[in-house]
Structure formats: structure tokens, C-alpha cells
């Protein structure tokens, strides 16, 4: 291809010096990891679907077995959790168990939305996608085991469904459907790979590989037949699954809030609502839907869903669970040589770095990984030949990730206001009179917006003047966002001045350097100047 006149010659990616820098950075990173005792980067991936060693460090939440359920009597369930709160890891753990337990497991987390509006997404949209995935799963089993175990009418109906749903299917959509099946044999993959062109053209040629005999196919073609409703099609596929050795069928639904039309909570709820509403499909015998949904839609979903019929769970990790998860993650990536951050971090004061990282994460497994990665990256920049992580790298890494998470989770205008406020806890009077110099009503409106965005929470009330009514007190909700607000304070000083751990286990974010007379918003324990544990201190 000729370059346009006057255009500079094309330069290959990473050509020359950029490539050398890239290779040097990679080598430096590998050198640091080796010096610290790791075989591979323990914080390289934040998506549980990409985690090769997940089983090594997965920690079961208290309700895991209830969500997993009995494969002999499957029941649908809904799990709510924040973004980064472990929904996909929990889903993946059930997915992995299907490799040793007799249930057919498919993943419904890829939603074709090109050219669609939310109003186009109805129950038929979801059921059609699910039928396609289940059909690919069943045909994959047929490619391995054959279809002799099916009655003639069932073979006929399976043939009808195959023609109905796969004839117009493109290669890209077929690949997605195949990827949605949790375990598929090499033989089945070989059969699907034969479909290199338009599916409809090549489908007839591979029917024999699914176990269909030529005379029977000709007869089915001449007899035609009706595919029935989508609900009937799902019931049929679930009914024949035991022929291939499955006692039940699980459909795992994840990443509802991650497609192009569901970025906000209200849209995510509208998108999944048709499925959550339909008890007929959710309670079909022999199958179970397992939903893993954003907790921002939980309150509104409860208004129309039926938790008395479909069990609902909120996924919340305790600090000890997260600390154990972190320890196991480090061990899995180091051949058991590294069991804690404390063993590879050198701080200038007695602080438990593992506790500190867990509490800065705000209960999010993903945030723990991101914090760990940022700290490692900073140490690589400071000194990649080091055999320990420095306090400087810890502080800089947490500062970098705090800025990123704050920008991702808090609207720009609210983040600017909170940085101007520069308080961990406050009243409406602090907002309108002390900082912004606006009317009381305008101050109350600001605080309401902060609450609505999730950036601030109400934590109780406080008597500001004797004889006056107590005023509501609010606090910044997230420790990592609060750290960004106090970006001028070293993270260890920040933990000393702004964080306490209540005896009930709740992390309490307050301006402790301003007043130690505070209460816990979870259990209402009053500190009243008593000695309190600081998150990250060695006494915990």
C-alpha cells in the first residue's frame, strides 16, 4: 500500500526505542516479582472470569451452599453485590463445580444489544438468547454421546430447534454461544469448527456429527413441525438434558450492568426485570436461574420480585474473609512462599499492611487487587531491584488508586464539593455555613445529592448547641474516596486520623483528629474519647 503524499512512513507498534522501553519495563517487573518471591503477578487480573487460579483462593460466603443448591432439586436464586464485590467470582465458583457435579451449566452474560433500546428488551429477548445457548450445549453433548437415547419425537423436535435457532446464526454469535457452555468436549468443538462459513449453508452437512442419520433428517425435513413457544423450547431442552447424564440445568446470569445500554442502575433493572418477574420460568422443574446482580438495583427490585418464592442474598465480605482471600491469592502466585503483604513490605511504623489494604478496599475484592497492583507498579518505578516494598510505594500506590476509584464512582461535581469540604463527617450546617456560604436549603440539597450518589451516608445525629434540636450527621461512605479527599496526607497518617475499627467490626470513618467523641453508625457504640483500635495497627 502506498502512503499518501507527504505522510510519514508507517512505524510498527513498539518499533525502536518504544519497544526497548516496553521490554525493559517488562523485565523490570519480572525482576521485582522474582525478588519478592512470586512466580507470577498476583494482581495482574481483576476479572474473575480470567482468573486461572480462582479455586486456590476462593472464600465461600456464608450462603454459598444455599445459592449453589441441590442439583437434584434445583431452585432459582438472586445474589446482589456492589461492582467489584465478588459476584463474578461466586458465579465462576458454581461454574467450576459443574465440571465435577452432574448439572448442565450455561452462562448468560453476553447480551446482543446492537441497535436495541431498553424498551426492545422483553421476556422473549431473554428466552430466545437462553434457548440458543442451551441448544448449543445439548448439541455439544450429542456430538460426543450421540442421540440414540432420545425418542424419535424428541430427536425430531431437537432437529426443528436446531434449524429454527442456528440457521440464521452468524459465526461470531455461535462462538459466543459456545463460550457460554461451561464444559464442552474437544469432539464437540471440532464439529462446531466445521461451520466455517454461513451457519445455515453448512448446518445440514454436520447433522450426522450430532448423531442424526441421513434418512431421518430427510424425513424430518418433509414432515416439517412447529417449534412451539420459547418457554416450551426451554422446557424441552431441560427435559432431555438427563439423557446426556445431567440431573438438572443451571443458567448463571451475570454482568447485566456491563452492556452498552445498562450503565446506570435504573437501566440495569429495566433490562433484567422481565426475567425476575416471570415466576413461571424461574420455577420450572429441573432447572434453576442464578442471578448475580448489582446491589444498586436491589431495593427497587424487591418491590416487584418475590423473595418469598425466589431466595435473595446480599453478598458482603467480612474483613477476616478478605484477608484470608488476599493471603491465599499471594500464596497461589508464589508457590506458597508469600503468605501476606506484611512479609514483603517494609514500613517505618508498626502497621499491619494487610489489614490496612483490606479496609481501604471498602469490602471489595476487586479493589484489593487494584490496590495491590498499584503498590507493585509504584515499587517497580521506585526500585525494581528491591527485595521488599517500601512505605513510599505503599503510600503512592494507594494514592493513585484512590484517585482512580474516586473518579469512577463519584460524579465530578460532587467530588469537587467533597474535596472542598475536606471532612470525613459533617452536618448540613457545616456545608452551608462553614464552607460554601449558601442558604440552609441549598446546603441540604447538596447533602441530599451526595447521599443519592452513594458518596455520603447518614450516620446519626449530634447536639451542636445546648437547647437546640440535634442535627443529622453525615460521613463520606468510602474509605478509598475519603483518602483521595485527603490526598495531602500520607496513607498511614490518614489511617491514624480518619479511620477506627469498632468492636462490632464496622469501619468508622470520622474526623478523629478533630473529635474523638463519636459513635458507630452500625451498632451505635459511643467511643467518647476511649482508646480505639486503628485499622492497620498491629493490635488487631
Coordinates of C-alpha atoms in Angstrom, one line a residue:
X1 CA 0.0 0.0 0.0
X2 CA 1.4 3.4 -0.9
X3 CA 1.5 6.1 1.7
X4 CA -0.3 9.4 0.9
X5 CA 2.0 12.2 -0.3
X6 CA 3.9 13.9 2.5
X7 CA 2.7 11.3 5.1
X8 CA 5.4 9.9 7.4
X9 CA 6.3 6.2 6.8
X10 CA 4.3 3.8 8.9
X11 CA 6.1 2.7 12.1
X12 CA 5.4 -0.8 13.5
X13 CA 4.0 -0.9 17.1
X14 CA 6.8 -0.7 19.7
X15 CA 9.3 -0.1 17.0
X16 CA 12.7 1.3 18.0
X17 CA 13.0 2.9 21.4
X18 CA 9.4 2.4 22.5
X19 CA 9.8 -1.4 22.1
X20 CA 13.1 -1.3 24.1
X21 CA 11.3 0.6 26.8
X22 CA 8.4 -1.8 26.8
X23 CA 10.8 -4.8 27.1
X24 CA 12.8 -3.1 29.8
X25 CA 9.7 -2.4 31.8
X26 CA 8.5 -6.0 31.4
X27 CA 11.9 -7.3 32.5
X28 CA 12.0 -4.9 35.5
X29 CA 8.5 -6.0 36.6
X30 CA 9.5 -9.7 36.3
X31 CA 12.7 -9.0 38.3
X32 CA 10.7 -7.3 41.1
X33 CA 8.2 -10.1 41.2
X34 CA 11.1 -12.7 41.4
X35 CA 12.8 -10.7 44.1
X36 CA 9.6 -10.6 46.2
X37 CA 9.1 -14.4 45.8
X38 CA 6.3 -14.5 43.2
X39 CA 6.1 -16.9 40.2
X40 CA 3.6 -14.6 38.5
X41 CA 1.9 -11.3 39.2
X42 CA -0.7 -11.9 41.9
X43 CA -2.6 -8.7 40.9
X44 CA -2.5 -8.9 37.1
X45 CA -6.2 -9.7 36.7
X46 CA -9.3 -8.1 38.3
X47 CA -11.9 -10.1 36.3
X48 CA -12.8 -13.4 38.0
X49 CA -13.6 -14.9 34.6
X50 CA -9.9 -14.6 33.7
X51 CA -8.6 -15.9 37.0
X52 CA -6.8 -19.2 36.3
X53 CA -6.1 -20.0 40.0
X54 CA -9.5 -18.8 41.4
X55 CA -10.2 -22.2 43.1
X56 CA -6.9 -21.7 45.1
X57 CA -8.1 -18.6 46.9
X58 CA -11.9 -18.5 46.6
X59 CA -13.5 -18.0 50.0
X60 CA -17.1 -19.2 50.3
X61 CA -19.5 -16.6 51.7
X62 CA -21.9 -18.0 54.4
X63 CA -24.7 -18.6 51.8
X64 CA -22.6 -20.1 49.0
X65 CA -24.1 -23.6 49.5
X66 CA -27.6 -22.2 49.6
X67 CA -27.0 -20.3 46.3
X68 CA -25.4 -23.4 44.7
X69 CA -28.3 -25.5 45.9
X70 CA -29.2 -29.2 45.4
X71 CA -28.6 -30.4 41.8
X72 CA -31.3 -33.0 42.4
X73 CA -33.9 -30.3 43.3
X74 CA -32.6 -27.0 41.7
X75 CA -34.0 -23.7 42.9
X76 CA -33.5 -20.2 41.4
X77 CA -31.7 -17.6 43.5
X78 CA -30.7 -13.9 43.3
X79 CA -27.4 -12.6 44.6
X80 CA -26.8 -8.8 45.0
X81 CA -23.4 -7.2 45.4
X82 CA -21.5 -4.0 44.6
X83 CA -19.4 -3.7 41.5
X84 CA -16.2 -5.4 42.3
X85 CA -17.9 -7.1 45.2
X86 CA -17.3 -10.7 44.1
X87 CA -20.4 -11.5 42.0
X88 CA -18.5 -12.9 39.1
X89 CA -16.1 -14.9 41.4
X90 CA -19.1 -16.5 43.1
X91 CA -20.7 -17.3 39.7
X92 CA -17.4 -18.7 38.4
X93 CA -17.1 -21.0 41.5
X94 CA -20.5 -22.5 40.7
X95 CA -19.5 -22.8 37.1
X96 CA -16.3 -24.7 38.1
X97 CA -18.3 -27.1 40.3
X98 CA -20.3 -28.2 37.2
X99 CA -17.1 -29.9 36.0
X100 CA -17.4 -32.4 38.8
X101 CA -21.1 -32.4 39.6
X102 CA -23.9 -33.7 37.3
X103 CA -25.6 -30.5 36.2
X104 CA -25.6 -28.8 32.8
X105 CA -24.3 -25.2 33.3
X106 CA -24.5 -22.3 30.9
X107 CA -23.6 -18.7 31.3
X108 CA -25.9 -15.9 30.2
X109 CA -23.7 -12.8 30.4
X110 CA -23.3 -11.7 26.8
X111 CA -26.2 -9.7 25.6
X112 CA -26.7 -8.7 21.9
X113 CA -27.8 -5.1 22.1
X114 CA -26.7 -3.5 18.8
X115 CA -29.4 -1.3 17.5
X116 CA -31.7 -2.0 20.5
X117 CA -33.3 0.3 23.0
X118 CA -34.2 -0.8 26.5
X119 CA -37.9 -0.9 25.5
X120 CA -36.9 -3.6 23.0
X121 CA -35.7 -5.9 25.7
X122 CA -38.6 -8.1 26.9
X123 CA -39.0 -11.7 28.1
X124 CA -38.9 -13.1 24.6
X125 CA -35.5 -11.4 24.0
X126 CA -34.0 -13.2 27.0
X127 CA -35.7 -16.5 26.4
X128 CA -34.5 -16.6 22.8
X129 CA -30.9 -16.0 23.8
X130 CA -31.2 -18.7 26.5
X131 CA -32.7 -21.2 24.1
X132 CA -29.8 -20.7 21.8
X133 CA -27.2 -21.3 24.5
X134 CA -29.0 -24.4 25.8
X135 CA -29.3 -25.7 22.3
X136 CA -25.6 -25.4 21.6
X137 CA -24.9 -27.1 25.0
X138 CA -27.2 -30.0 24.2
X139 CA -25.9 -30.4 20.7
X140 CA -22.3 -30.4 22.1
X141 CA -23.3 -33.4 24.3
X142 CA -24.9 -35.0 21.3
X143 CA -21.7 -34.7 19.3
X144 CA -19.9 -36.6 22.0
X145 CA -22.6 -39.2 23.1
X146 CA -24.9 -39.4 20.1
X147 CA -28.7 -39.1 20.3
X148 CA -29.7 -42.7 20.4
X149 CA -31.0 -42.2 23.9
X150 CA -33.7 -39.8 22.6
X151 CA -37.1 -40.9 21.5
X152 CA -37.9 -40.3 17.8
X153 CA -40.2 -37.4 18.6
X154 CA -37.5 -35.8 20.8
X155 CA -35.0 -36.2 18.0
X156 CA -37.4 -34.6 15.6
X157 CA -38.0 -31.6 17.9
X158 CA -34.3 -31.2 18.5
X159 CA -33.8 -31.1 14.8
X160 CA -36.6 -28.5 14.4
X161 CA -35.0 -26.3 17.1
X162 CA -31.6 -26.6 15.5
X163 CA -33.0 -25.4 12.2
X164 CA -35.0 -22.7 13.9
X165 CA -32.2 -21.1 16.0
X166 CA -29.0 -21.9 14.2
X167 CA -29.8 -21.4 10.5
X168 CA -29.5 -17.6 10.7
X169 CA -26.8 -17.6 13.3
X170 CA -23.5 -15.9 12.4
X171 CA -20.1 -17.2 13.3
X172 CA -19.5 -14.6 15.9
X173 CA -22.8 -15.3 17.7
X174 CA -22.1 -19.0 17.5
X175 CA -18.7 -18.5 19.2
X176 CA -20.3 -16.6 22.0
X177 CA -22.9 -19.3 22.5
X178 CA -20.1 -22.0 22.6
X179 CA -18.2 -19.9 25.1
X180 CA -21.3 -19.8 27.3
X181 CA -21.2 -23.6 27.8
X182 CA -19.1 -24.3 30.8
X183 CA -17.7 -27.6 29.7
X184 CA -17.7 -28.7 26.1
X185 CA -15.7 -31.7 24.7
X186 CA -12.9 -31.5 22.1
X187 CA -15.1 -33.6 19.7
X188 CA -17.9 -31.1 20.0
X189 CA -15.5 -28.2 19.3
X190 CA -14.3 -30.0 16.2
X191 CA -17.9 -30.3 15.0
X192 CA -18.6 -26.6 15.6
X193 CA -15.4 -25.6 13.9
X194 CA -16.6 -27.3 10.7
X195 CA -19.1 -24.5 10.4
X196 CA -16.6 -22.1 8.9
X197 CA -19.0 -20.2 6.6
X198 CA -22.6 -19.1 7.0
X199 CA -24.2 -21.5 9.5
X200 CA -27.3 -22.1 7.5
X201 CA -25.3 -23.4 4.5
X202 CA -23.1 -25.8 6.4
X203 CA -25.5 -26.9 9.1
X204 CA -27.0 -29.8 7.1
X205 CA -23.5 -31.2 6.4
X206 CA -22.8 -31.6 10.1
X207 CA -26.1 -33.1 11.4
X208 CA -24.5 -36.5 11.1
X209 CA -21.9 -35.4 13.7
X210 CA -24.7 -34.6 16.1
X211 CA -26.0 -38.2 15.7
X212 CA -28.7 -37.6 13.2
X213 CA -28.9 -40.2 10.4
X214 CA -29.4 -39.1 6.8
X215 CA -32.8 -40.9 6.2
X216 CA -34.1 -39.5 9.4
X217 CA -33.1 -36.0 8.5
X218 CA -34.8 -36.3 5.1
X219 CA -38.0 -37.4 6.9
X220 CA -37.8 -34.6 9.4
X221 CA -37.4 -32.1 6.6
X222 CA -40.5 -33.5 4.8
X223 CA -42.6 -33.6 8.0
X224 CA -41.7 -30.0 9.0
X225 CA -43.0 -29.3 12.5
X226 CA -43.7 -26.4 14.9
X227 CA -41.1 -25.2 17.4
X228 CA -43.7 -24.0 19.8
X229 CA -43.2 -21.2 22.3
X230 CA -39.9 -20.2 23.7
X231 CA -41.0 -21.4 27.2
X232 CA -41.8 -24.8 25.7
X233 CA -38.5 -25.0 23.9
X234 CA -36.6 -24.3 27.2
X235 CA -38.7 -27.0 28.9
X236 CA -37.9 -29.5 26.2
X237 CA -34.1 -28.9 26.3
X238 CA -34.2 -29.1 30.1
X239 CA -36.2 -32.3 29.9
X240 CA -33.8 -34.1 27.6
X241 CA -30.6 -33.0 29.5
X242 CA -30.8 -36.1 31.8
X243 CA -30.4 -38.3 28.6
X244 CA -26.8 -36.9 28.5
X245 CA -26.1 -37.5 32.2
X246 CA -27.3 -34.3 33.8
X247 CA -29.6 -34.2 36.8
X248 CA -30.6 -30.6 36.2
X249 CA -29.8 -27.4 34.3
X250 CA -28.3 -24.2 35.8
X251 CA -28.4 -20.8 34.0
X252 CA -26.0 -18.3 35.5
X253 CA -26.8 -14.7 34.7
X254 CA -24.1 -12.1 35.3
X255 CA -22.8 -8.7 34.0
X256 CA -26.3 -7.3 33.4
X257 CA -25.0 -3.8 34.2
X258 CA -22.0 -4.0 31.8
X259 CA -23.5 -3.8 28.4
X260 CA -24.0 -0.7 26.2
X261 CA -27.5 0.2 27.4
X262 CA -27.3 -0.7 31.1
X263 CA -24.6 1.5 32.6
X264 CA -26.9 3.0 35.3
X265 CA -28.9 1.2 37.9
X266 CA -32.3 2.1 36.6
X267 CA -31.4 0.8 33.1
X268 CA -29.9 -2.4 34.6
X269 CA -33.1 -3.1 36.5
X270 CA -35.3 -2.5 33.5
X271 CA -33.1 -4.8 31.4
X272 CA -33.4 -7.8 33.8
X273 CA -36.9 -7.1 35.1
X274 CA -38.7 -9.3 32.6
X275 CA -36.9 -12.4 33.8
X276 CA -37.1 -11.5 37.5
X277 CA -40.9 -11.1 37.2
X278 CA -41.6 -14.4 35.5
X279 CA -42.1 -16.9 38.3
X280 CA -43.3 -19.5 35.7
X281 CA -39.9 -19.7 34.0
X282 CA -37.9 -19.2 37.3
X283 CA -39.7 -22.1 39.0
X284 CA -39.7 -24.6 36.1
X285 CA -38.8 -28.1 37.3
X286 CA -35.4 -29.4 36.6
X287 CA -33.7 -26.0 36.1
X288 CA -32.6 -23.0 38.1
X289 CA -31.6 -19.4 37.3
X290 CA -28.8 -18.0 39.4
X291 CA -28.7 -14.2 39.1
X292 CA -25.7 -12.2 40.1
X293 CA -26.8 -8.5 40.1
X294 CA -25.6 -5.0 41.1
X295 CA -26.7 -4.1 44.6
X296 CA -27.8 -0.7 43.4
X297 CA -30.9 -2.3 41.9
X298 CA -31.8 -4.4 45.0
X299 CA -34.2 -2.0 46.8
X300 CA -36.3 -1.3 43.6
X301 CA -36.2 -5.0 42.5
X302 CA -37.6 -6.1 45.9
X303 CA -40.7 -4.0 45.2
X304 CA -41.8 -6.4 42.4
X305 CA -39.8 -9.6 42.9
X306 CA -40.9 -12.4 45.1
X307 CA -38.1 -13.2 47.7
X308 CA -40.6 -15.5 49.4
X309 CA -40.5 -17.7 46.3
X310 CA -37.1 -16.9 44.8
X311 CA -34.4 -16.7 47.6
X312 CA -32.4 -13.5 47.6
X313 CA -29.0 -12.9 49.1
X314 CA -26.7 -9.9 49.7
X315 CA -23.0 -10.6 49.2
X316 CA -20.9 -8.9 51.8
X317 CA -17.4 -10.0 52.7
X318 CA -16.1 -9.7 56.3
X319 CA -12.6 -8.3 56.8
X320 CA -11.2 -11.7 58.0
X321 CA -12.6 -13.4 54.8
X322 CA -11.0 -10.7 52.6
X323 CA -7.7 -11.0 54.5
X324 CA -7.7 -14.8 54.1
X325 CA -8.6 -14.3 50.4
X326 CA -5.6 -12.0 50.0
X327 CA -3.3 -14.4 51.8
X328 CA -4.4 -17.3 49.6
X329 CA -4.0 -15.2 46.5
X330 CA -0.4 -14.3 47.4
X331 CA 0.4 -17.9 48.2
X332 CA -1.1 -19.3 45.0
X333 CA 1.0 -17.0 42.9
X334 CA 4.2 -17.6 44.8
X335 CA 4.3 -21.3 45.3
X336 CA 3.2 -20.7 48.9
X337 CA 6.4 -18.6 49.6
X338 CA 4.4 -15.4 50.2
X339 CA 1.6 -15.6 52.7
X340 CA 1.0 -11.9 53.5
X341 CA 1.8 -8.4 52.3
X342 CA 3.5 -7.9 55.7
X343 CA 6.2 -10.4 54.8
X344 CA 7.2 -8.3 51.7
X345 CA 6.5 -4.7 52.9
X346 CA 8.8 -2.6 55.0
X347 CA 7.1 0.2 56.9
X348 CA 8.6 2.7 59.3
X349 CA 6.0 2.1 61.9
X350 CA 4.0 -0.9 63.4
X351 CA 1.2 -1.1 60.9
X352 CA -0.5 -4.3 59.7
X353 CA -0.4 -3.6 55.9
X354 CA -2.8 -6.5 55.1
X355 CA -5.4 -5.1 57.4
X356 CA -4.9 -1.6 56.0
X357 CA -5.3 -2.7 52.4
X358 CA -8.4 -4.8 53.2
X359 CA -10.1 -1.9 55.0
X360 CA -9.1 0.7 52.3
X361 CA -10.8 -1.6 49.8
X362 CA -14.2 -0.9 51.3
X363 CA -15.1 -4.6 51.3
X364 CA -14.4 -5.0 47.6
X365 CA -12.2 -8.0 46.4
X366 CA -11.6 -6.1 43.2
X367 CA -10.3 -3.0 45.0
X368 CA -7.9 -5.2 47.0
X369 CA -6.4 -6.4 43.7
X370 CA -6.3 -2.9 42.2
X371 CA -4.6 -1.5 45.4
X372 CA -2.1 -4.3 45.3
X373 CA -1.3 -3.8 41.7
X374 CA -0.8 -0.1 42.1
X375 CA 1.6 -0.6 45.0
X376 CA 3.6 -3.1 43.0
X377 CA 3.7 -0.7 40.0
X378 CA 4.9 2.1 42.2
X379 CA 7.7 -0.1 43.7
X380 CA 8.7 -1.0 40.1
X381 CA 9.0 2.7 39.3
X382 CA 11.0 3.4 42.5
X383 CA 13.3 0.4 42.5
X384 CA 12.6 -2.7 40.6
X385 CA 15.7 -4.5 42.0
X386 CA 14.3 -4.2 45.6
X387 CA 13.6 -7.3 47.7
X388 CA 10.8 -5.6 49.6
X389 CA 8.1 -3.0 49.0
X390 CA 8.8 0.4 50.6
X391 CA 6.4 2.6 52.5
X392 CA 6.8 5.2 49.8
X393 CA 5.4 2.7 47.2
X394 CA 2.5 1.8 49.5
X395 CA 1.5 5.4 50.0
X396 CA 2.0 6.4 46.3
X397 CA 0.1 3.3 45.1
X398 CA -2.9 3.8 47.4
X399 CA -2.9 7.5 46.3
X400 CA -3.0 6.6 42.6
X401 CA -5.8 4.1 43.0
X402 CA -7.8 6.3 45.3
X403 CA -7.8 9.0 42.6
X404 CA -8.9 6.4 40.0
X405 CA -11.7 4.9 42.1
X406 CA -13.0 8.3 43.3
X407 CA -13.2 9.5 39.7
X408 CA -15.0 6.3 38.7
X409 CA -17.5 6.2 41.5
X410 CA -18.3 9.8 42.4
X411 CA -19.7 12.4 39.9
X412 CA -17.2 15.1 39.1
X413 CA -19.3 17.9 40.7
X414 CA -19.8 16.0 43.9
X415 CA -16.2 15.0 44.1
X416 CA -15.2 18.7 43.8
X417 CA -17.6 19.6 46.6
X418 CA -16.3 16.9 48.9
X419 CA -12.7 17.9 48.3
X420 CA -13.7 21.5 49.1
X421 CA -15.4 20.3 52.3
X422 CA -12.4 18.2 53.3
X423 CA -14.2 16.5 56.1
X424 CA -14.9 12.9 57.0
X425 CA -18.0 13.7 58.9
X426 CA -20.3 16.8 58.7
X427 CA -23.7 18.4 59.3
X428 CA -25.7 20.4 56.9
X429 CA -24.7 23.5 58.9
X430 CA -21.0 22.7 58.2
X431 CA -21.9 22.6 54.5
X432 CA -23.9 25.8 54.1
X433 CA -22.4 28.0 56.8
X434 CA -18.8 26.9 57.2
X435 CA -17.7 26.0 53.7
X436 CA -20.0 27.0 50.8
X437 CA -21.6 30.1 52.3
X438 CA -25.0 29.3 50.8
X439 CA -28.5 29.1 52.2
X440 CA -29.6 26.3 54.5
X441 CA -31.9 24.9 51.9
X442 CA -29.2 24.8 49.3
X443 CA -26.9 23.1 51.7
X444 CA -29.5 20.4 52.5
X445 CA -30.0 19.9 48.8
X446 CA -26.2 19.4 48.3
X447 CA -26.1 16.8 51.1
X448 CA -29.1 15.0 49.6
X449 CA -27.4 14.8 46.2
X450 CA -24.3 13.4 47.9
X451 CA -26.4 10.7 49.6
X452 CA -28.3 9.9 46.4
X453 CA -25.0 9.3 44.6
X454 CA -23.8 7.0 47.3
X455 CA -20.9 9.2 48.2
X456 CA -22.2 10.1 51.6
X457 CA -24.3 8.3 54.2
X458 CA -26.3 9.4 57.3
X459 CA -24.6 8.2 60.4
X460 CA -26.7 9.6 63.2
X461 CA -27.3 13.0 64.9
X462 CA -25.4 15.4 67.0
X463 CA -26.4 18.1 69.6
X464 CA -24.5 21.1 68.3
X465 CA -25.8 23.7 70.8
X466 CA -27.4 23.1 74.1
X467 CA -31.2 23.5 73.9
X468 CA -31.2 23.1 70.1
X469 CA -32.6 20.1 68.3
X470 CA -30.0 17.5 67.3
X471 CA -28.7 17.8 63.8
X472 CA -28.3 15.0 61.4
X473 CA -24.7 13.9 60.8
X474 CA -23.3 12.5 57.6
X475 CA -20.0 10.9 56.6
X476 CA -18.1 10.1 53.4
X477 CA -19.1 6.4 52.6
X478 CA -15.9 5.0 51.1
X479 CA -12.5 4.9 52.7
X480 CA -10.7 5.0 49.4
X481 CA -12.7 8.0 48.3
X482 CA -12.0 9.7 51.6
X483 CA -8.3 9.1 51.1
X484 CA -8.5 10.9 47.8
X485 CA -10.2 13.8 49.5
X486 CA -7.3 13.9 51.9
X487 CA -4.7 13.3 49.2
X488 CA -2.2 15.6 51.0
X489 CA -1.9 13.1 54.0
X490 CA 0.3 10.0 53.9
X491 CA -1.8 6.9 54.0
X492 CA -0.5 5.8 57.4
X493 CA -1.3 9.2 58.9
X494 CA -4.7 9.1 57.2
X495 CA -5.5 5.8 58.9
X496 CA -4.4 7.3 62.2
X497 CA -6.5 10.5 61.8
X498 CA -9.6 9.3 59.9
X499 CA -10.2 5.6 60.5
X500 CA -11.3 3.5 63.5
X501 CA -12.5 -0.1 63.8
X502 CA -15.5 -0.5 66.1
X503 CA -15.8 -3.6 68.4
X504 CA -18.7 -4.7 66.1
X505 CA -16.3 -4.9 63.2
X506 CA -17.6 -1.8 61.4
X507 CA -15.0 0.6 59.9
X508 CA -15.9 4.0 61.2
X509 CA -14.7 7.0 59.1
X510 CA -14.7 10.2 61.1
X511 CA -12.5 13.2 61.8
X512 CA -10.9 11.6 64.8
X513 CA -8.2 14.2 64.8
X514 CA -10.9 16.8 65.4
X515 CA -13.1 15.0 67.9
X516 CA -12.8 11.5 69.5
X517 CA -16.4 11.7 70.8
X518 CA -18.0 9.7 68.0
X519 CA -20.4 6.8 67.7
X520 CA -20.6 3.8 65.3
X521 CA -23.4 4.0 62.8
X522 CA -23.7 0.2 62.7
X523 CA -24.1 -0.6 66.4
X524 CA -24.4 2.9 68.0
X525 CA -21.5 2.2 70.2
X526 CA -20.3 5.5 71.7
X527 CA -16.5 5.9 71.7
X528 CA -16.5 9.0 74.0
X529 CA -12.8 9.5 73.9
X530 CA -11.9 5.9 74.9
X531 CA -8.9 4.3 73.3
X532 CA -9.8 2.8 70.0
X533 CA -8.2 0.4 67.5
X534 CA -6.9 2.0 64.4
X535 CA -7.3 0.0 61.2
X536 CA -3.9 -1.5 60.3
X537 CA -2.5 -1.4 63.8
X538 CA -0.6 -4.4 65.0
X539 CA -3.0 -4.9 67.9
X540 CA -5.8 -6.0 65.5

